[in-house]
XYZ file of C-alpha atoms in Angstrom:
499
model
C -13.610 -28.453 -8.857
C -14.347 -24.829 -8.163
C -17.794 -23.236 -7.834
C -19.625 -22.405 -11.072
C -19.028 -18.813 -12.111
C -22.464 -17.583 -11.069
C -22.240 -19.276 -7.670
C -18.744 -17.916 -7.067
C -19.859 -14.404 -8.039
C -22.709 -14.562 -5.511
C -20.356 -15.728 -2.755
C -17.819 -13.023 -3.540
C -20.438 -10.261 -3.479
C -20.732 -10.635 0.287
C -17.092 -11.485 0.978
C -15.146 -8.920 -1.066
C -16.329 -5.742 0.727
C -15.098 -7.160 4.043
C -11.513 -7.497 2.823
C -8.946 -4.875 3.812
C -7.596 -4.718 0.248
C -10.962 -4.163 -1.446
C -10.907 -0.595 -2.763
C -14.632 0.115 -3.093
C -16.080 -0.076 0.391
C -17.954 3.202 -0.089
C -19.843 2.015 -3.198
C -22.330 -0.741 -3.928
C -21.220 -3.636 -6.127
C -23.198 -3.660 -9.344
C -21.793 -6.773 -10.987
C -19.087 -9.413 -10.566
C -17.778 -11.504 -13.445
C -15.087 -14.166 -13.535
C -12.209 -13.375 -15.880
C -9.386 -15.888 -15.932
C -9.543 -19.078 -13.853
C -6.445 -21.301 -13.685
C -6.036 -24.512 -11.723
C -2.646 -24.361 -9.987
C -2.984 -27.522 -7.917
C -5.546 -30.254 -8.662
C -5.278 -32.001 -5.317
C -3.604 -35.370 -4.639
C -4.646 -38.101 -7.054
C -7.317 -40.332 -5.549
C -7.770 -38.155 -2.452
C -11.454 -37.483 -1.834
C -10.779 -34.302 0.141
C -7.421 -33.251 -1.239
C -7.283 -29.431 -1.363
C -7.320 -27.741 -4.742
C -5.806 -24.365 -5.594
C -7.275 -22.058 -8.239
C -6.004 -18.692 -9.406
C -8.909 -16.428 -10.341
C -9.151 -12.848 -11.572
C -12.543 -11.262 -10.992
C -13.923 -8.079 -12.510
C -16.035 -5.924 -10.181
C -18.275 -3.149 -11.451
C -19.095 -0.272 -9.120
C -20.945 2.595 -10.746
C -19.548 3.096 -14.230
C -16.095 1.681 -13.469
C -14.578 -1.788 -13.330
C -11.769 -3.015 -11.073
C -9.945 -6.346 -11.328
C -8.883 -8.363 -8.284
C -6.609 -11.366 -7.930
C -7.741 -14.299 -5.767
C -6.107 -17.547 -4.667
C -9.014 -19.873 -3.977
C -8.761 -23.124 -2.069
C -11.468 -25.792 -2.360
C -12.098 -28.583 0.182
C -14.974 -30.927 0.988
C -14.173 -30.739 4.695
C -13.124 -27.390 6.147
C -10.559 -27.636 8.971
C -10.939 -25.151 11.816
C -7.548 -23.585 11.086
C -8.880 -22.308 7.741
C -12.314 -21.118 8.877
C -11.042 -17.539 9.100
C -10.600 -17.385 5.340
C -13.816 -19.157 4.323
C -15.739 -17.482 1.513
C -18.708 -19.867 1.496
C -20.102 -23.295 0.786
C -21.456 -24.677 -2.462
C -22.712 -27.927 -3.962
C -20.314 -29.827 -6.216
C -20.393 -32.984 -8.252
C -19.109 -36.056 -6.453
C -15.741 -37.091 -7.947
C -17.081 -40.617 -8.503
C -20.851 -40.196 -8.815
C -21.019 -37.095 -11.019
C -23.988 -34.733 -11.012
C -26.359 -37.420 -9.681
C -24.522 -37.566 -6.372
C -23.731 -33.966 -5.319
C -21.632 -33.235 -2.258
C -21.007 -30.096 -0.272
C -17.731 -28.243 -0.625
C -16.114 -25.071 0.688
C -14.228 -22.331 -1.103
C -11.807 -20.168 0.892
C -8.980 -17.668 0.648
C -5.979 -19.934 0.145
C -3.443 -17.424 1.437
C -4.163 -19.002 4.839
C -3.344 -22.523 3.627
C 0.397 -23.236 3.811
C -0.235 -26.609 2.180
C -1.230 -24.816 -1.029
C 0.862 -21.650 -1.106
C 4.045 -23.702 -1.549
C 2.915 -24.015 -5.174
C 4.086 -20.422 -5.657
C 7.616 -21.291 -4.547
C 7.676 -24.383 -6.742
C 6.584 -22.350 -9.739
C 9.237 -19.660 -9.300
C 11.980 -22.203 -8.609
C 11.148 -24.059 -11.830
C 10.235 -20.915 -13.817
C 6.989 -22.632 -14.767
C 4.218 -21.543 -17.095
C 0.763 -22.639 -15.947
C -1.986 -21.485 -18.259
C -1.590 -17.706 -18.609
C 0.591 -17.435 -15.467
C 4.360 -17.047 -15.860
C 6.561 -17.760 -12.846
C 9.904 -15.897 -12.907
C 13.118 -16.225 -10.939
C 15.727 -13.490 -10.657
C 18.825 -14.549 -12.666
C 21.460 -16.069 -10.421
C 18.965 -16.712 -7.608
C 17.996 -20.122 -6.242
C 14.543 -20.418 -4.651
C 14.065 -22.626 -1.602
C 10.827 -24.589 -1.914
C 10.458 -26.476 1.383
C 9.113 -23.510 3.327
C 5.731 -22.910 4.911
C 3.988 -19.559 4.670
C 2.010 -17.359 7.029
C 0.108 -14.248 5.899
C 1.570 -10.947 7.031
C -0.466 -8.959 9.547
C 0.395 -5.446 8.371
C -2.348 -3.020 7.310
C -1.940 -2.844 3.547
C -3.821 -2.885 0.277
C -2.230 -6.179 -0.816
C -1.523 -9.539 0.832
C 1.964 -10.618 1.888
C 3.007 -14.222 2.515
C 6.062 -14.814 4.676
C 7.856 -18.055 3.806
C 9.885 -19.156 6.809
C 12.295 -16.357 7.585
C 13.611 -16.330 4.010
C 11.096 -14.681 1.635
C 8.161 -12.333 1.622
C 5.845 -12.680 -1.370
C 3.442 -9.829 -2.057
C 0.258 -10.667 -3.962
C -1.083 -7.587 -5.714
C -4.801 -7.817 -5.058
C -6.161 -4.954 -7.160
C -4.581 -5.386 -10.563
C -3.502 -2.803 -13.095
C -2.248 -3.637 -16.594
C 1.485 -3.823 -17.188
C 4.494 -4.114 -14.933
C 3.817 -3.104 -11.344
C 6.034 -0.134 -10.353
C 7.090 -1.999 -7.208
C 8.730 -4.735 -9.274
C 10.071 -2.332 -11.890
C 11.724 -0.018 -9.367
C 13.029 -2.715 -7.026
C 14.701 -4.570 -9.885
C 16.351 -1.364 -11.100
C 17.557 -0.349 -7.630
C 18.812 -3.867 -6.887
C 20.850 -3.847 -10.102
C 22.224 -0.427 -9.123
C 23.419 -1.795 -5.780
C 21.129 0.368 -3.639
C 21.593 -0.621 0.010
C 18.121 0.544 1.045
C 15.919 -1.988 -0.803
C 15.518 -5.763 -0.284
C 16.727 -8.107 -3.028
C 14.058 -9.357 -5.457
C 14.074 -13.172 -5.735
C 11.213 -13.821 -8.166
C 7.834 -12.724 -9.439
C 4.675 -13.899 -11.237
C 3.022 -12.222 -14.184
C 0.037 -12.730 -16.473
C 0.310 -13.083 -20.211
C -1.359 -9.983 -21.732
C -3.374 -12.063 -24.186
C -5.066 -13.922 -21.329
C -6.942 -11.034 -19.781
C -8.034 -8.519 -22.400
C -10.374 -6.856 -19.906
C -7.370 -5.576 -17.965
C -6.154 -3.631 -20.970
C -9.437 -2.704 -22.639
C -9.370 0.910 -23.743
C -5.577 1.106 -23.776
C -3.831 1.943 -27.022
C -0.444 0.865 -28.322
C 2.296 2.682 -26.400
C 0.035 3.573 -23.480
C 1.072 2.481 -19.972
C 0.421 -1.253 -19.630
C -0.723 -1.891 -23.200
C 0.645 -5.199 -24.474
C 2.727 -5.797 -21.334
C 2.523 -8.723 -18.897
C 0.580 -7.800 -15.765
C 2.501 -8.252 -12.518
C 0.623 -10.537 -10.119
C 3.162 -11.060 -7.329
C 6.698 -10.168 -6.272
C 8.894 -12.139 -3.875
C 11.776 -10.491 -2.033
C 14.300 -11.230 0.673
C 12.576 -11.263 4.064
C 14.057 -8.756 6.509
C 14.137 -11.025 9.533
C 15.790 -8.400 11.746
C 13.530 -5.605 10.530
C 11.173 -3.510 12.639
C 8.297 -1.709 10.978
C 8.729 2.072 10.945
C 5.088 2.627 11.856
C 5.341 0.340 14.882
C 8.489 2.143 16.082
C 6.801 5.515 15.718
C 3.628 4.425 17.540
C 5.723 3.095 20.434
C 7.444 6.463 20.632
C 4.118 8.330 20.600
C 2.745 6.071 23.319
C 5.772 6.829 25.534
C 5.361 10.538 24.843
C 1.664 10.497 25.786
C 2.473 8.643 29.014
C 5.066 11.260 30.041
C 4.151 13.626 32.895
C 2.095 16.546 31.528
C 4.692 19.300 31.869
C 4.800 20.148 28.175
C 1.109 20.343 27.355
C 1.177 24.104 26.786
C 4.334 24.134 24.683
C 4.357 23.702 20.914
C 7.597 21.714 20.767
C 9.350 19.445 23.270
C 12.945 20.036 24.252
C 15.645 17.371 24.031
C 15.358 17.008 27.803
C 11.621 16.379 27.545
C 12.105 13.744 24.845
C 14.849 11.977 26.774
C 12.727 11.899 29.926
C 9.763 10.478 28.040
C 11.804 7.606 26.575
C 11.431 6.091 23.138
C 12.401 9.283 21.330
C 12.178 8.769 17.555
C 13.978 11.901 16.336
C 17.382 10.276 15.759
C 15.752 7.539 13.680
C 13.696 10.115 11.789
C 16.915 11.912 10.862
C 18.532 8.661 9.658
C 15.392 7.899 7.672
C 15.638 11.296 6.001
C 19.215 10.525 4.966
C 18.230 7.092 3.589
C 15.402 8.715 1.611
C 17.820 11.144 -0.031
C 20.079 8.222 -1.012
C 17.187 6.305 -2.583
C 16.150 9.405 -4.533
C 19.692 9.794 -5.827
C 19.771 6.129 -6.922
C 16.354 6.453 -8.594
C 17.568 9.466 -10.558
C 20.641 7.528 -11.692
C 18.597 4.453 -12.679
C 15.726 6.172 -14.509
C 17.033 9.643 -15.333
C 15.581 13.080 -14.595
C 13.314 15.432 -16.541
C 13.144 19.216 -16.321
C 9.526 20.326 -16.206
C 8.658 23.891 -17.323
C 6.541 26.273 -15.283
C 3.529 25.399 -17.438
C 3.639 21.827 -16.181
C 3.695 23.080 -12.598
C 0.514 25.068 -13.273
C -1.113 21.930 -14.719
C -0.052 20.006 -11.619
C -1.665 22.636 -9.384
C -4.839 22.479 -11.475
C -4.952 18.708 -10.931
C -4.665 19.283 -7.180
C -7.630 21.675 -7.350
C -9.696 19.088 -9.233
C -9.015 16.394 -6.640
C -9.934 18.844 -3.862
C -13.278 19.627 -5.510
C -14.073 15.939 -5.890
C -13.214 15.036 -2.300
C -15.049 18.046 -0.837
C -18.203 16.749 -2.520
C -17.831 13.269 -1.029
C -16.442 14.325 2.391
C -18.112 17.614 3.376
C -15.982 17.923 6.536
C -13.007 18.796 4.313
C -14.708 22.018 3.181
C -13.760 23.693 6.465
C -10.153 23.819 5.240
C -10.847 24.370 1.542
C -9.783 28.042 1.460
C -6.347 27.417 3.001
C -5.760 24.436 0.727
C -6.679 26.386 -2.404
C -4.327 29.208 -1.417
C -1.445 26.718 -1.163
C -2.240 25.275 -4.599
C -2.491 28.787 -6.102
C 0.869 29.697 -4.626
C 2.358 26.610 -6.268
C 0.844 27.618 -9.623
C 2.620 30.982 -9.391
C 6.085 29.406 -9.372
C 7.977 30.405 -12.513
C 11.121 28.285 -12.238
C 11.411 24.851 -13.908
C 11.406 21.841 -11.584
C 13.400 18.618 -11.891
C 11.200 15.508 -11.869
C 12.204 11.843 -11.556
C 10.868 8.449 -10.495
C 9.966 8.545 -6.807
C 8.391 6.201 -4.285
C 4.931 7.663 -4.765
C 3.247 6.496 -1.527
C 5.878 7.193 1.076
C 4.986 6.758 4.735
C 6.164 5.036 7.913
C 4.445 1.782 6.990
C 6.648 1.543 3.884
C 9.996 1.484 5.703
C 11.741 -0.966 8.036
C 14.639 -0.462 10.408
C 17.150 -3.322 10.183
C 20.581 -3.991 11.655
C 22.121 -2.298 8.617
C 19.854 0.761 8.478
C 16.540 1.827 6.975
C 15.044 -0.232 4.135
C 12.394 1.206 1.790
C 9.522 -1.027 0.588
C 6.460 -0.935 -1.668
C 7.251 1.275 -4.646
C 3.882 0.668 -6.336
C 2.524 4.171 -5.695
C -0.753 5.295 -4.191
C -3.333 2.519 -4.623
C -6.159 4.906 -5.540
C -4.200 6.417 -8.455
C -4.375 5.258 -12.056
C -1.568 3.036 -13.430
C -0.202 5.944 -15.446
C -0.123 8.242 -12.404
C 1.635 5.619 -10.303
C 4.461 5.191 -12.824
C 4.836 8.871 -13.732
C 7.807 11.003 -12.744
C 7.268 13.463 -9.909
C 9.178 15.908 -7.772
C 11.198 14.171 -5.004
C 9.759 16.524 -2.385
C 6.417 14.791 -2.957
C 7.885 11.789 -1.112
C 9.183 14.086 1.614
C 5.700 15.534 2.041
C 4.265 12.019 2.224
C 6.552 11.121 5.113
C 5.787 14.399 6.872
C 2.105 13.512 6.629
C 2.896 10.085 8.080
C 4.403 11.684 11.186
C 1.093 13.535 11.595
C -0.776 10.219 11.225
C 1.385 8.449 13.797
C 1.034 11.310 16.250
C -2.775 11.136 16.169
C -3.446 7.443 15.601
C -3.779 6.726 19.327
C -6.282 9.568 19.824
C -8.518 8.855 16.844
C -11.277 7.859 19.300
C -13.619 10.857 19.313
C -15.271 9.816 22.581
C -12.419 11.180 24.719
C -13.330 13.954 27.192
C -12.717 17.403 25.701
C -9.936 18.401 28.110
C -8.117 15.115 27.565
C -8.488 15.342 23.798
C -7.081 18.890 23.719
C -4.135 17.954 25.923
C -3.264 14.932 23.799
C -3.682 16.910 20.573
C -1.090 19.415 21.843
C 1.255 16.549 22.622
C 0.600 14.968 19.227
C 1.462 18.213 17.469
C 4.682 18.520 19.482
C 5.778 14.952 18.644
C 5.046 15.395 14.956
C 6.890 18.737 14.788
C 10.015 17.311 16.414
C 10.218 14.334 14.074
C 9.291 16.295 10.950
C 12.199 18.653 11.640
C 14.589 15.737 12.213
C 13.563 13.981 9.005
C 14.003 17.146 6.907
C 17.367 17.795 8.539
C 18.602 14.309 7.642
C 17.254 14.558 4.092
C 19.008 17.858 3.402
C 22.287 16.802 5.041
C 22.440 13.693 2.804
C 22.149 15.723 -0.385
C 18.418 16.091 -0.869
C 16.749 19.432 -1.504
C 16.329 21.349 1.746
C 12.557 21.313 2.422
C 12.871 24.585 4.351
C 14.099 26.328 1.186
C 11.197 24.949 -0.877
C 8.331 25.616 1.530
C 5.806 26.424 -1.227
C 6.361 23.031 -2.863
C 6.294 21.064 0.365
C 3.165 22.812 1.637
C 1.257 22.179 -1.596
C 2.378 18.537 -1.709
C 1.356 18.055 1.935
C -2.097 19.468 1.327
C -2.504 17.370 -1.823
C -1.459 14.268 0.099
C -3.886 15.104 2.914
C -6.763 15.430 0.443
C -5.813 12.075 -1.102
C -5.672 10.504 2.381
C -9.157 11.747 3.196
C -10.537 10.280 -0.035
C -8.710 6.993 0.569
C -9.864 6.627 4.183
C -13.458 7.464 3.284
C -13.436 4.651 0.720
C -11.312 2.050 2.497
C -11.072 2.715 6.265
C -13.833 5.083 7.363
C -12.891 4.671 11.026
C -9.514 6.311 10.271
C -11.025 9.404 8.629
C -10.703 11.598 11.766
C -6.903 11.173 11.697
C -6.128 13.156 8.512
C -8.996 15.580 9.151
C -7.735 16.447 12.617
C -4.173 17.114 11.453
C -5.367 19.568 8.802
C -6.155 22.173 11.460
C -2.423 22.623 12.171
C -1.353 22.413 8.537
C -3.968 24.972 7.468
C -2.876 27.281 10.278
């Protein structure tokens, strides 16, 4: 008993734009249609208010484009307070005994908050079930524990993670793209290669390609995703001793800002300054650089490398110019730095030496890594969420990941001063401190990356600078569409990068 399609579409029209993972917050919704709808749990037999679980894929039109989103919908006649946070809305349903002549009220809600229902996912993977078009998979040689309760993860991300006990973390890919998700593809390959810097994959869920033709409409045979199962979820080992890299960095920045203002006029802190401030992150940044180089080496071994001629580099620079033009139109504040950015892209286009490309992370930043007892672990290999499926699975230069992490240090340094209401003197003082913190940790990361066998970023400054600018432009587009309140963070850091 789920809402009729038209009723559900009306409810979702108001609910979807409020979700962190919804990718179109800057555009009006033109139409919502229900694609696949699969009952995963019918509710206890004979129970008048037994919760039901439905898996639904909805298509959302904004402008001329369509996006597809995955939902886990719970349905109850009585809504307990503990689930109110996830409520989508109420509707009128047929009474289970009286039919249409005796309607009753019911509630539909986001079932990721209902541990009573999410256990169905564990049961499915343990049994390798097939329910309608959904296929539940288990990694060969792995046993899945089923008697675990889940809680949704609290991290800022474009998907939803469910943490089952302290054993598994299951990521539901909210915005769907046809074919295998790069996160699953890469993690399985690195796990088989024995990479020590990724968590073990325990299971996953995919969608039979014949069940959702809208996901693959317009794709031709051989094109990325055509005729392949679509990845819906991936479950991995939960890193119970792990600390989020972003959280560690923000703690370090907070300590640095609280330190006595003796370094405000200097561009870089000394080791003595950092030690006095407490919470210095540079040693961890250097270890993270070394771990990144190891992952890149393992990715090259697992997927191979490709030598790209100078002509491809010019095409890559042209693509960067096109993205810049598009974002300048939608975010006029970026135009202030347009000249410096174009010069960096033109300098890249003038390179005449071939470059070696390979599979990379694709969306590398401090929120994608965790520090555990055994070292740094790299997560979320699905690429930048605003890119097309083909772009997210394409080979790239490994220094693109390096540039992404360098941008993340800039983000962390300025996150705490994103509030534009600060007094001018205070804002300038903290900006100087932010620049100093970012510079120290950028240098440490690059040092660790080069020492562990990666290309020395200092010897490839043209590449790194162009990749950083391209990443910054992408960030500005992403924040404008998804988190407008964060937009000042990448814009503010561009002043130093352009200089």
